[in-house]
């Protein structure tokens, strides 16, 4: 059985979840929309790299193989068949 290449999709943000409150009245360090826009690409790239560094593709491959193996084992005795992945 040949599995497709595992790849990471581009991370996406829920843009509707962002709310800007009145910046001038903030008791915290004010963060402007411009500050957020400037950091979004850095944050998404860092999240992607962290996922890759933590082995997300290897985990995805292992999970896919286990799911396929479990699915096939419902109808076939895996002691009689040799299941290999390419």
GROMACS .gro file of C-alpha atoms in nm:
model
   86
    1UNK     CA    1   0.000   0.000   0.000
    2UNK     CA    2   0.139   0.337  -0.098
    3UNK     CA    3   0.061   0.632   0.126
    4UNK     CA    4   0.065   0.989  -0.002
    5UNK     CA    5   0.336   1.227   0.112
    6UNK     CA    6   0.256   1.378   0.448
    7UNK     CA    7   0.265   1.756   0.452
    8UNK     CA    8   0.168   2.039   0.678
    9UNK     CA    9  -0.101   2.275   0.559
   10UNK     CA   10  -0.054   2.644   0.607
   11UNK     CA   11  -0.178   2.751   0.949
   12UNK     CA   12  -0.474   2.983   0.948
   13UNK     CA   13  -0.613   3.226   1.200
   14UNK     CA   14  -0.973   3.296   1.286
   15UNK     CA   15  -0.968   3.661   1.198
   16UNK     CA   16  -1.318   3.716   1.336
   17UNK     CA   17  -1.195   3.619   1.683
   18UNK     CA   18  -0.980   3.930   1.718
   19UNK     CA   19  -1.132   4.215   1.916
   20UNK     CA   20  -0.969   4.551   1.966
   21UNK     CA   21  -1.067   4.737   2.276
   22UNK     CA   22  -1.009   5.105   2.332
   23UNK     CA   23  -0.630   5.131   2.312
   24UNK     CA   24  -0.594   5.465   2.486
   25UNK     CA   25  -0.765   5.345   2.805
   26UNK     CA   26  -0.572   5.021   2.840
   27UNK     CA   27  -0.387   4.975   3.170
   28UNK     CA   28  -0.152   4.738   2.992
   29UNK     CA   29   0.107   4.816   2.729
   30UNK     CA   30  -0.102   4.927   2.435
   31UNK     CA   31  -0.095   4.696   2.135
   32UNK     CA   32  -0.215   4.844   1.811
   33UNK     CA   33  -0.364   4.676   1.507
   34UNK     CA   34  -0.042   4.753   1.324
   35UNK     CA   35   0.158   4.566   1.590
   36UNK     CA   36  -0.067   4.264   1.554
   37UNK     CA   37  -0.054   4.268   1.175
   38UNK     CA   38   0.324   4.282   1.184
   39UNK     CA   39   0.352   3.981   1.412
   40UNK     CA   40   0.091   3.751   1.256
   41UNK     CA   41   0.323   3.610   0.991
   42UNK     CA   42   0.597   3.553   1.250
   43UNK     CA   43   0.357   3.376   1.484
   44UNK     CA   44   0.219   3.146   1.215
   45UNK     CA   45   0.567   3.059   1.088
   46UNK     CA   46   0.683   2.987   1.445
   47UNK     CA   47   0.379   2.765   1.504
   48UNK     CA   48   0.447   2.575   1.183
   49UNK     CA   49   0.815   2.527   1.265
   50UNK     CA   50   0.735   2.417   1.622
   51UNK     CA   51   0.493   2.156   1.490
   52UNK     CA   52   0.753   2.026   1.246
   53UNK     CA   53   1.025   2.023   1.513
   54UNK     CA   54   0.796   1.826   1.744
   55UNK     CA   55   0.744   1.556   1.480
   56UNK     CA   56   0.391   1.628   1.362
   57UNK     CA   57   0.451   1.467   1.022
   58UNK     CA   58   0.595   1.150   1.176
   59UNK     CA   59   0.301   1.131   1.417
   60UNK     CA   60   0.056   1.180   1.131
   61UNK     CA   61   0.217   0.897   0.936
   62UNK     CA   62   0.213   0.663   1.236
   63UNK     CA   63  -0.153   0.744   1.306
   64UNK     CA   64  -0.250   0.690   0.941
   65UNK     CA   65  -0.079   0.351   0.934
   66UNK     CA   66  -0.247   0.246   1.258
   67UNK     CA   67  -0.591   0.353   1.131
   68UNK     CA   68  -0.547   0.168   0.803
   69UNK     CA   69  -0.419  -0.140   0.983
   70UNK     CA   70  -0.717  -0.135   1.222
   71UNK     CA   71  -0.960  -0.088   0.933
   72UNK     CA   72  -0.817  -0.383   0.740
   73UNK     CA   73  -0.802  -0.599   1.053
   74UNK     CA   74  -1.181  -0.579   1.081
   75UNK     CA   75  -1.219  -0.802   0.774
   76UNK     CA   76  -0.888  -0.986   0.746
   77UNK     CA   77  -0.674  -1.180   0.989
   78UNK     CA   78  -0.347  -0.990   0.995
   79UNK     CA   79  -0.164  -1.304   1.107
   80UNK     CA   80  -0.240  -1.448   0.763
   81UNK     CA   81  -0.152  -1.132   0.569
   82UNK     CA   82   0.154  -0.913   0.566
   83UNK     CA   83   0.067  -0.545   0.554
   84UNK     CA   84   0.347  -0.321   0.430
   85UNK     CA   85   0.352   0.050   0.360
   86UNK     CA   86   0.563   0.230   0.101
   0.00000   0.00000   0.00000
